[in-house]
Structure formats: structure tokens, C-alpha cells
XYZ file of C-alpha atoms in Angstrom:
505
model
C 171.837 55.418 62.978
C 172.348 51.964 64.536
C 175.198 52.849 66.706
C 173.058 56.327 67.174
C 169.663 54.791 68.142
C 171.592 51.925 70.381
C 173.427 54.899 72.463
C 169.597 57.022 72.314
C 167.956 53.931 74.118
C 170.886 53.563 76.873
C 170.889 57.535 77.113
C 167.086 57.677 77.895
C 166.869 54.253 79.863
C 169.019 56.221 82.393
C 167.395 59.200 82.046
C 163.935 57.857 82.526
C 165.277 55.511 85.827
C 165.933 59.352 87.278
C 163.119 61.037 86.132
C 161.524 57.997 88.131
C 162.893 57.943 90.578
C 162.679 61.095 91.137
C 158.780 61.400 90.627
C 158.085 58.658 92.931
C 159.497 60.786 95.612
C 157.730 63.612 94.864
C 154.287 62.152 94.256
C 154.484 59.815 97.678
C 155.834 62.636 100.079
C 152.858 63.597 101.331
C 153.112 60.346 103.743
C 156.382 61.550 105.408
C 153.539 63.627 107.963
C 152.462 59.494 108.775
C 155.880 59.196 109.617
C 156.917 56.154 106.739
C 160.098 56.233 104.801
C 159.380 56.278 100.926
C 161.091 53.642 98.713
C 162.258 55.799 95.386
C 164.010 52.628 94.545
C 163.342 51.191 91.270
C 164.284 46.657 90.276
C 166.980 46.665 88.031
C 165.849 43.466 86.208
C 163.105 44.760 84.673
C 164.963 47.996 83.692
C 168.055 45.984 82.115
C 165.531 43.452 80.182
C 163.550 46.755 78.598
C 166.559 48.128 77.644
C 168.359 44.769 76.547
C 164.815 44.358 74.716
C 164.810 47.778 72.586
C 168.761 47.416 72.030
C 167.893 43.396 70.321
C 165.269 44.373 68.469
C 167.013 47.643 66.967
C 169.933 45.987 65.919
C 167.928 42.745 64.791
C 165.612 45.232 62.077
C 169.006 47.640 61.151
C 171.206 44.554 60.881
C 168.081 42.744 58.558
C 167.373 46.046 56.566
C 170.893 47.469 56.349
C 171.663 43.393 54.836
C 169.292 43.293 52.478
C 170.304 47.419 50.835
C 173.693 46.823 50.812
C 173.552 43.332 48.636
C 172.130 44.705 45.965
C 174.033 47.166 43.392
C 173.079 50.617 43.260
C 171.488 50.490 39.729
C 169.191 48.119 40.618
C 168.181 50.458 43.790
C 167.013 52.807 41.514
C 164.971 50.254 39.401
C 163.099 49.090 42.619
C 162.607 45.315 41.522
C 165.416 43.620 39.337
C 162.924 41.335 37.251
C 161.452 42.252 34.444
C 158.523 44.085 33.685
C 155.320 41.508 31.990
C 154.109 42.593 29.004
C 150.572 41.397 26.799
C 150.602 39.276 23.701
C 148.690 40.904 21.946
C 150.737 44.466 23.757
C 153.679 42.903 21.429
C 151.925 42.469 18.456
C 150.276 45.929 18.822
C 153.696 47.549 19.262
C 155.369 46.142 16.215
C 152.445 47.011 13.932
C 152.924 50.210 14.899
C 156.306 49.818 13.685
C 155.598 48.832 10.411
C 152.246 51.107 9.699
C 152.379 53.986 7.456
C 153.396 57.234 9.102
C 152.714 59.327 5.920
C 149.245 59.506 7.134
C 150.495 60.986 10.826
C 150.558 64.449 8.240
C 147.267 64.302 7.120
C 146.456 64.536 10.953
C 145.407 67.963 12.225
C 147.650 69.580 14.729
C 146.193 70.170 18.466
C 147.334 72.165 21.309
C 148.805 70.560 24.465
C 146.485 70.934 27.477
C 148.198 70.669 30.558
C 145.278 69.114 33.173
C 144.592 71.079 36.637
C 146.490 71.003 39.600
C 144.131 69.579 42.021
C 142.764 67.041 39.708
C 146.263 65.396 39.280
C 147.649 66.079 42.345
C 144.226 64.227 43.542
C 144.690 61.066 41.488
C 148.661 60.825 42.028
C 147.688 60.497 45.766
C 145.262 57.913 45.292
C 146.764 55.685 42.761
C 149.941 56.228 44.966
C 148.986 55.209 47.837
C 147.336 52.018 46.187
C 150.612 51.079 45.064
C 152.102 51.598 48.529
C 149.345 50.084 50.553
C 151.630 48.849 53.146
C 153.171 51.885 53.716
C 150.030 53.650 53.880
C 148.536 51.396 56.364
C 151.637 52.104 58.889
C 151.996 55.504 59.153
C 147.495 55.217 60.011
C 148.481 52.879 62.467
C 151.595 54.723 63.795
C 149.124 58.322 63.519
C 146.174 56.591 65.577
C 148.317 54.914 68.253
C 149.984 58.138 68.621
C 146.874 59.964 68.994
C 145.241 57.184 70.741
C 147.253 56.687 73.572
C 147.668 60.570 74.420
C 143.647 61.035 73.908
C 143.256 57.601 76.440
C 146.153 59.048 78.271
C 143.743 62.742 78.551
C 140.573 60.692 80.154
C 142.684 58.579 82.390
C 144.324 62.093 84.026
C 140.593 63.900 83.691
C 139.056 60.163 85.401
C 141.525 60.489 88.245
C 141.055 64.367 89.040
C 137.431 63.202 89.370
C 137.893 60.589 91.279
C 140.090 62.357 94.126
C 137.666 65.303 94.208
C 134.777 62.941 94.084
C 136.251 60.997 97.215
C 133.502 60.934 100.218
C 135.486 62.157 103.064
C 133.601 62.028 106.426
C 134.791 64.020 108.941
C 133.680 62.940 112.414
C 133.317 64.425 116.066
C 132.147 61.819 119.120
C 131.666 63.945 122.430
C 130.931 67.182 121.197
C 128.117 69.832 122.003
C 125.447 70.164 119.665
C 125.765 74.586 119.396
C 130.152 73.533 118.593
C 128.695 70.747 115.751
C 126.312 73.303 114.633
C 129.839 76.190 114.351
C 131.065 73.461 112.852
C 128.418 72.480 109.792
C 128.665 76.817 109.373
C 132.420 76.924 108.955
C 132.503 76.268 105.221
C 134.504 73.272 104.919
C 131.845 70.862 105.076
C 128.409 69.794 103.781
C 125.550 67.790 105.323
C 125.703 66.747 109.156
C 124.452 63.881 110.329
C 123.679 63.798 114.524
C 123.077 61.010 117.006
C 122.449 60.743 120.666
C 121.990 57.181 122.131
C 121.146 56.724 125.294
C 121.415 53.035 126.025
C 119.416 52.963 128.808
C 115.595 53.518 128.489
C 112.150 51.966 129.721
C 108.758 51.909 128.441
C 105.923 51.214 131.785
C 103.341 48.702 130.668
C 99.898 50.119 130.457
C 97.753 49.454 133.120
C 100.582 46.963 134.647
C 102.271 48.808 137.806
C 105.881 48.532 138.688
C 106.686 46.426 135.049
C 108.822 47.322 132.033
C 110.106 46.950 128.621
C 113.647 47.955 128.804
C 115.263 49.825 126.062
C 117.376 52.334 124.234
C 117.259 55.968 122.319
C 118.674 57.333 119.788
C 117.972 61.285 118.779
C 118.889 61.331 115.356
C 118.548 64.123 112.290
C 118.321 61.359 109.632
C 116.473 57.963 110.562
C 117.019 56.979 107.051
C 120.591 56.564 107.693
C 119.377 55.362 111.714
C 117.216 52.609 109.969
C 118.342 50.761 107.136
C 115.002 48.374 107.377
C 112.040 49.608 105.921
C 109.581 51.945 107.859
C 105.292 52.487 108.536
C 104.303 55.419 108.787
C 100.974 56.240 109.819
C 99.462 59.000 107.370
C 101.180 62.312 107.107
C 104.777 61.264 108.236
C 107.559 59.889 105.934
C 111.289 59.775 106.476
C 111.908 63.156 105.707
C 109.495 65.076 107.491
C 110.130 62.669 110.422
C 113.553 64.081 111.031
C 112.541 67.751 110.750
C 110.007 67.398 113.007
C 110.584 69.248 116.456
C 107.208 67.602 117.651
C 107.471 64.684 120.825
C 107.085 61.226 118.514
C 108.495 58.515 117.914
C 109.557 55.266 115.706
C 110.240 51.339 117.438
C 110.843 48.405 116.121
C 107.276 46.747 115.959
C 108.918 43.599 118.618
C 108.994 45.428 121.017
C 105.228 47.081 120.505
C 103.920 43.714 120.509
C 106.216 42.948 123.878
C 104.911 46.994 125.528
C 101.082 45.793 123.925
C 101.318 49.025 121.384
C 100.092 50.293 117.866
C 101.039 52.679 115.524
C 99.133 56.334 117.203
C 99.211 55.463 120.322
C 101.263 57.986 123.071
C 104.056 55.934 124.879
C 105.909 56.788 127.892
C 109.506 56.968 128.153
C 111.812 57.354 131.083
C 115.033 56.723 132.247
C 115.916 53.045 133.541
C 115.715 52.587 136.844
C 114.110 55.908 138.090
C 111.143 54.701 139.586
C 114.053 53.000 142.055
C 115.886 56.358 142.009
C 112.311 58.135 143.391
C 111.621 54.991 146.122
C 115.570 55.012 147.417
C 115.101 58.898 148.067
C 111.501 59.081 149.081
C 112.520 60.722 152.593
C 109.137 61.264 153.546
C 107.483 58.141 152.643
C 105.217 58.283 150.125
C 102.951 55.944 149.216
C 103.687 53.829 146.090
C 100.583 55.725 144.245
C 102.213 58.780 144.899
C 105.897 57.599 143.718
C 103.901 56.518 140.457
C 102.731 59.672 140.376
C 105.120 61.243 140.409
C 107.217 58.943 138.081
C 104.631 59.238 135.557
C 105.089 62.930 135.592
C 108.548 63.153 134.807
C 108.259 60.677 132.154
C 108.183 61.800 128.776
C 105.669 61.131 126.582
C 105.571 60.358 122.196
C 103.146 59.195 119.549
C 104.092 56.473 117.605
C 104.405 57.246 113.981
C 106.058 54.619 112.892
C 107.585 50.885 113.168
C 110.127 48.924 110.988
C 111.012 44.706 111.425
C 114.086 43.615 113.279
C 115.858 46.298 115.182
C 117.708 46.021 118.593
C 114.650 47.659 120.710
C 115.946 51.165 119.923
C 113.313 53.226 119.779
C 113.851 56.737 117.385
C 113.321 59.936 117.849
C 113.653 62.883 116.059
C 116.360 65.626 117.026
C 114.534 68.609 117.451
C 112.567 67.199 119.940
C 114.719 68.877 122.306
C 111.980 68.272 125.384
C 114.137 64.701 125.413
C 117.203 66.980 126.632
C 115.882 67.787 130.075
C 113.329 64.948 130.769
C 115.547 61.797 129.603
C 118.866 62.464 129.577
C 119.818 65.951 130.530
C 122.803 66.659 128.016
C 123.637 68.092 124.723
C 126.406 66.020 123.803
C 126.196 64.421 120.783
C 127.015 60.457 120.349
C 128.116 61.068 116.724
C 128.782 64.263 114.090
C 129.388 63.080 110.864
C 130.255 65.395 107.752
C 131.829 65.456 104.182
C 134.253 67.422 104.080
C 133.882 69.854 100.486
C 137.241 70.049 99.556
C 140.352 67.424 99.405
C 142.725 70.293 99.500
C 141.302 72.183 102.757
C 142.288 68.476 105.044
C 145.276 69.818 106.824
C 143.353 73.422 107.609
C 140.484 71.447 108.421
C 142.110 69.470 111.077
C 143.640 72.094 112.647
C 140.132 74.253 112.716
C 138.275 70.300 114.265
C 141.138 70.134 116.926
C 140.175 73.735 118.301
C 136.928 72.741 118.358
C 137.015 70.611 120.596
C 135.873 71.090 124.209
C 139.125 71.680 126.753
C 136.821 69.764 129.443
C 135.684 67.241 127.825
C 139.334 66.592 126.252
C 138.638 62.817 127.218
C 135.433 62.501 125.649
C 135.818 64.026 122.962
C 137.474 63.187 120.142
C 137.731 63.649 116.115
C 138.380 61.484 113.136
C 138.892 61.451 109.089
C 139.994 59.127 106.903
C 141.693 60.379 103.908
C 143.889 57.647 102.492
C 141.340 56.424 99.481
C 141.483 59.977 98.513
C 145.112 60.832 99.063
C 145.624 57.215 96.961
C 143.598 58.654 93.926
C 145.353 62.707 94.113
C 148.970 60.759 94.336
C 148.137 58.996 91.642
C 146.805 62.109 89.519
C 149.778 63.687 90.716
C 152.041 61.341 88.568
C 149.955 61.277 85.772
C 149.439 65.176 85.670
C 153.677 65.219 85.804
C 154.218 62.747 83.188
C 151.854 64.069 81.170
C 153.292 67.335 79.433
C 156.587 64.986 78.668
C 154.475 61.933 77.065
C 152.615 65.425 75.439
C 156.312 66.588 74.200
C 157.243 63.087 73.459
C 153.978 62.017 71.356
C 154.349 65.310 69.141
C 158.097 64.988 68.560
C 157.231 61.318 67.284
C 154.558 62.264 65.291
C 156.635 65.061 63.364
C 159.902 62.229 63.105
C 157.342 59.188 61.736
C 156.276 62.370 58.920
C 159.774 63.105 58.442
C 161.271 60.085 57.845
C 158.215 58.791 55.385
C 158.720 60.973 53.132
C 162.963 61.096 53.222
C 162.297 57.513 52.418
C 161.235 58.781 49.134
C 163.714 60.452 48.060
C 164.027 58.134 43.999
C 160.211 58.954 43.892
C 160.777 62.644 44.447
C 163.529 62.431 41.857
C 161.285 60.693 39.140
C 158.426 63.217 39.342
C 161.041 65.966 39.309
C 162.773 64.253 35.798
C 159.450 64.335 34.172
C 158.387 67.896 34.428
C 156.722 68.229 38.161
C 157.663 71.518 39.537
C 159.186 71.440 43.039
C 156.419 73.005 44.488
C 154.305 70.274 42.696
C 156.554 67.703 44.482
C 156.348 69.042 48.148
C 152.907 69.521 47.556
C 151.852 65.487 46.742
C 154.305 64.825 49.260
C 153.065 66.683 52.202
C 149.678 66.360 50.895
C 149.448 62.767 51.094
C 151.188 62.025 54.332
C 148.660 64.801 55.511
C 145.794 62.879 54.408
C 147.095 59.851 55.933
C 147.418 61.127 59.250
C 143.649 62.697 59.208
C 142.455 59.181 58.741
C 144.713 57.619 61.479
C 143.199 60.550 64.026
C 139.659 59.633 62.707
C 140.244 55.867 63.462
C 141.364 56.731 67.411
C 138.806 59.622 67.721
C 136.214 56.648 66.813
C 138.146 54.002 69.094
C 137.945 56.393 71.680
C 134.075 56.754 72.041
C 133.781 53.923 71.167
C 135.560 53.219 74.607
C 134.230 55.868 76.657
C 130.654 57.842 74.688
C 130.045 60.923 76.181
C 132.614 60.716 79.091
C 134.842 61.644 76.289
C 133.483 65.323 76.199
C 135.270 65.909 79.706
C 139.011 65.477 78.444
C 137.785 67.554 75.055
C 139.860 70.448 76.053
C 142.843 68.794 76.519
C 142.460 65.848 73.812
C 141.605 69.499 71.222
C 144.932 71.044 72.355
C 146.855 67.654 71.691
C 144.949 67.269 68.054
C 146.338 71.200 67.268
C 149.925 70.396 67.681
C 149.442 66.932 66.553
C 148.470 68.441 62.811
C 150.863 71.163 63.219
C 153.907 68.774 63.942
C 152.721 66.207 60.871
C 152.582 69.382 58.828
C 155.581 70.470 60.275
C 157.833 67.638 59.479
C 156.174 66.503 55.997
C 157.076 69.734 55.200
C 160.036 70.185 56.483
C 161.150 66.369 55.192
C 159.202 67.461 51.237
C 161.652 70.765 51.095
C 164.179 68.228 52.053
C 164.313 65.933 49.026
C 163.513 68.422 46.509
C 165.853 70.923 47.011
C 168.977 69.362 45.404
C 169.517 68.101 42.183
C 167.680 66.037 39.830
C 170.654 63.451 38.839
C 171.860 64.051 42.826
C 168.761 62.756 43.881
C 169.231 59.780 41.197
C 172.137 58.634 42.868
C 171.107 58.947 46.482
C 169.809 55.740 48.100
C 166.175 55.616 49.768
């Protein structure tokens, strides 16, 4: 058995290395599209060290166990202990008194009929007493069962967690220099959710009230989500908040408090917004040499007027305007090209298809300015780990089920002498098998219950997501334990009683 086990360790290690290399290559093959290379080799030193450690432990236990068994004679092994049982002095006296008693009194006793005890009660008492007598073996079986079930339960939770993780990673798709109409088409394509739009115009000015040719310079930002654009707290006048501001189509704006103080403005005022240097532009193209008053009237007539509905501390001199205020396009910018259009990918598995779709949505006439980017590296890492766990899970599942059956069988095979003694005492084969199997299954249930309690303590309600996988493994685990115990119990009771008494455990 030791030689076969050693061969099993060596062959299993070699197969594990081969399978791990193939799994690594399969899990990382998606990185080939980025022009990288895959190193599927496994360091030799840890493999050799692990195999050597397994062999050393195996041979150590085999040597100690076989040496202990081989040094004792068969009769001593059958007896179970070389020490004679201790008897109490009173018991010896009672026994002597019984021998010297007058047996003629027995004839005067009424005869009685023997009544066999009910099988369930007898089995329950026997199993309970045997578990107490062999406490170390019972604890070993409970711990082994709990570790197997707990490990597979943790594996199932880990697999479900990574599945949720790679699906919950927010993959951002960003366009720049794309027209607003095309951004709307992308939002309705079914590939993405949400949609954050922003148009930034860095050259703007606000004329000071009552002072000709004096301005406060600023920049304009049209956005459909001002709460994302402005991270500071915004103070709104009555009837407005961040959500309603972003959805407005009227000419309103918010600006930094420092900019308002510099321009001499307050909440509720109507402010004029214009292009930086627009008055100079009018003066340069003033062919009929109109007076300054006429140029100023033209300047004010071509300004965009907006109501100040909010202000905030800090800022970099940017005036924020709702994207729905389309009149600002014609008055200030005369463009409808977005500086940024950002979306969240709806399904990670559609990343490649969406990449092709996004490339087709870029305007060929604006190829130099239009850009698209999407970073899936974080989701890729989570998905590759999930694929690795998903590949290993059925193998671990089968190995755990098989191990459970083997452990149950070995525990019963170690009780050959006990089965022989039960048969000598008149216990039927069926009841002997039921005693052996029932005790094993009871201990198995205890180990499973403890493992479930530990898993629930670690994960709480998060265990519900992996409940289906854990339930499937529970069914197979209990079935394997029942099959292994039954097969071993049948095997140890099918021989003749005298043959069983001559066997070593």
C-alpha cells in the first residue's frame, strides 16, 4: 500500500503539473490579442518540494503504522490490548460468593421468556456508546468531513464571487470629438447604459455691468450631469437642484462664488456670456467705422444671457450650463461636437462587438479629432480568474466526492474485528451493516452541519448566492458517503466469522 501510494503521489504530481500548464495557457490566451506572450511554465522547485513532502509524510506514517502492527502477534491484535482488565475487589468477592451459593434456589424461581430488545433502540445505544469509546476516530471523521465540505463550499462561494465581480466591474467607454447625434445613437445601441456628455469651451468672457470694455474671463462647460462635473457642494436658489438643473433646457447656469464676486453678480442675476475677444473681432471687421456705442450694442445683442441659479466654492473659473440649453451652441460655440461622451458597458462579453461598433461610429471626416477608448483590463483579470476557478471546480468536485467515499470506506474497513465480534454475538449481517453505516453517516451529518455553520459565520447572507452549488455538492457528498460506507460494510461482513476473526485491521 505504501509503494502504491508513493506511485500515486508521483503520477498525480506529474498530471497536476501538465493540467495546470494547460489551464494557465487557456486562461491567459485572451492576452494574445494585445501582442503579448504567455509563459505557461511552472517553477520546478515548488513542485519537487511539494511532491517530496507528500512522499516523506506518507512513508513516515506508513513506517510508523506498519512497524507498530508488525511487532505484535495476531492474538494480541485480536484482543485489542496486552493489558489484563482491572477488576474491583468487591466484584471478586461477589463472584466467589455466587459460586458458593446454593444453586437449589434457582429451581424455585419462575421460568421467564427472553424478550429481544427493539432494533432501533439497540442500534441507537450501540452507536452512541461506540462513538464515546472511539472518540478520537469519531472526531477524526467529523473533522475530515467538515474540511472536505467546507473547502468545497468555500470554493463555490469564491467562484460565485468572481462571477459577480467581473460582471460588476464598471467598464467605461469614452468618446471624444464625436457629434452629439452620434453619441445619442451609441446610447440607444443596446451595448451601453447611462451616458455622460460634456462640451468644454475654454475661451469665454463676462462683461462687467456698467463698465464698457471690462471683462471677467472664464470657460464654459455644457454638461448633462452637473453633480459629476462639480464635486463641491452647490447652493441653488429655490426650485432648482443638481438633478433638475441637468435636465433643464432653459438658459441657466451655475458658477464659482469667486467668479461671481469678481464680476459683481449674485444669485438670481441675469449674466451675459460671450466669446473671449468678440468685441475686438467686431472692431477689426468694422468696415463702415461705426462708433463704439454701436459696436457695444451689437456685442450685447450677440451675447447669450443666462440666469444664475447656483454657485459653489472653489472651481477653476468655469461656468456650467445644462446641455439642453441648445441656444448656447449657436450663440457661443456654433458647434455640437462633444468633448467627452462616456458610457458604461452593459455586458462585459460584448466588449469586442462594441469595440467594432464604436470604431464604425467615429466620423471619418473628423478622424483626426474623434477618439474612442475603453479599458477592460480590470474586468479581464477578474474574468480570467473566474475561468480558472470554473475550470478547476468540477475536478475539485469529483475529487472531494471520491475522497469522501474513500474515507468512509477506510473507516469501516478498520473495524473488521468489531464486525466479527458482533457476528459472533449473534447479530445478523443486515443489522451489523446498519450499525456500521449508521454511525458513519451520523458523524458525516455532524461534520457537514459544523462546516455549514462556519461558512455561514464567514459569509452570512452572502452564502445564498452559492446555495445552489453547495446544495448540489451536499447531495453528491452524502450519496458518496452512503455508498462508500455501505460498500465497505458489505465487504467486511460477507466473509465467514472465523475468517474475520483471523484478519488484521
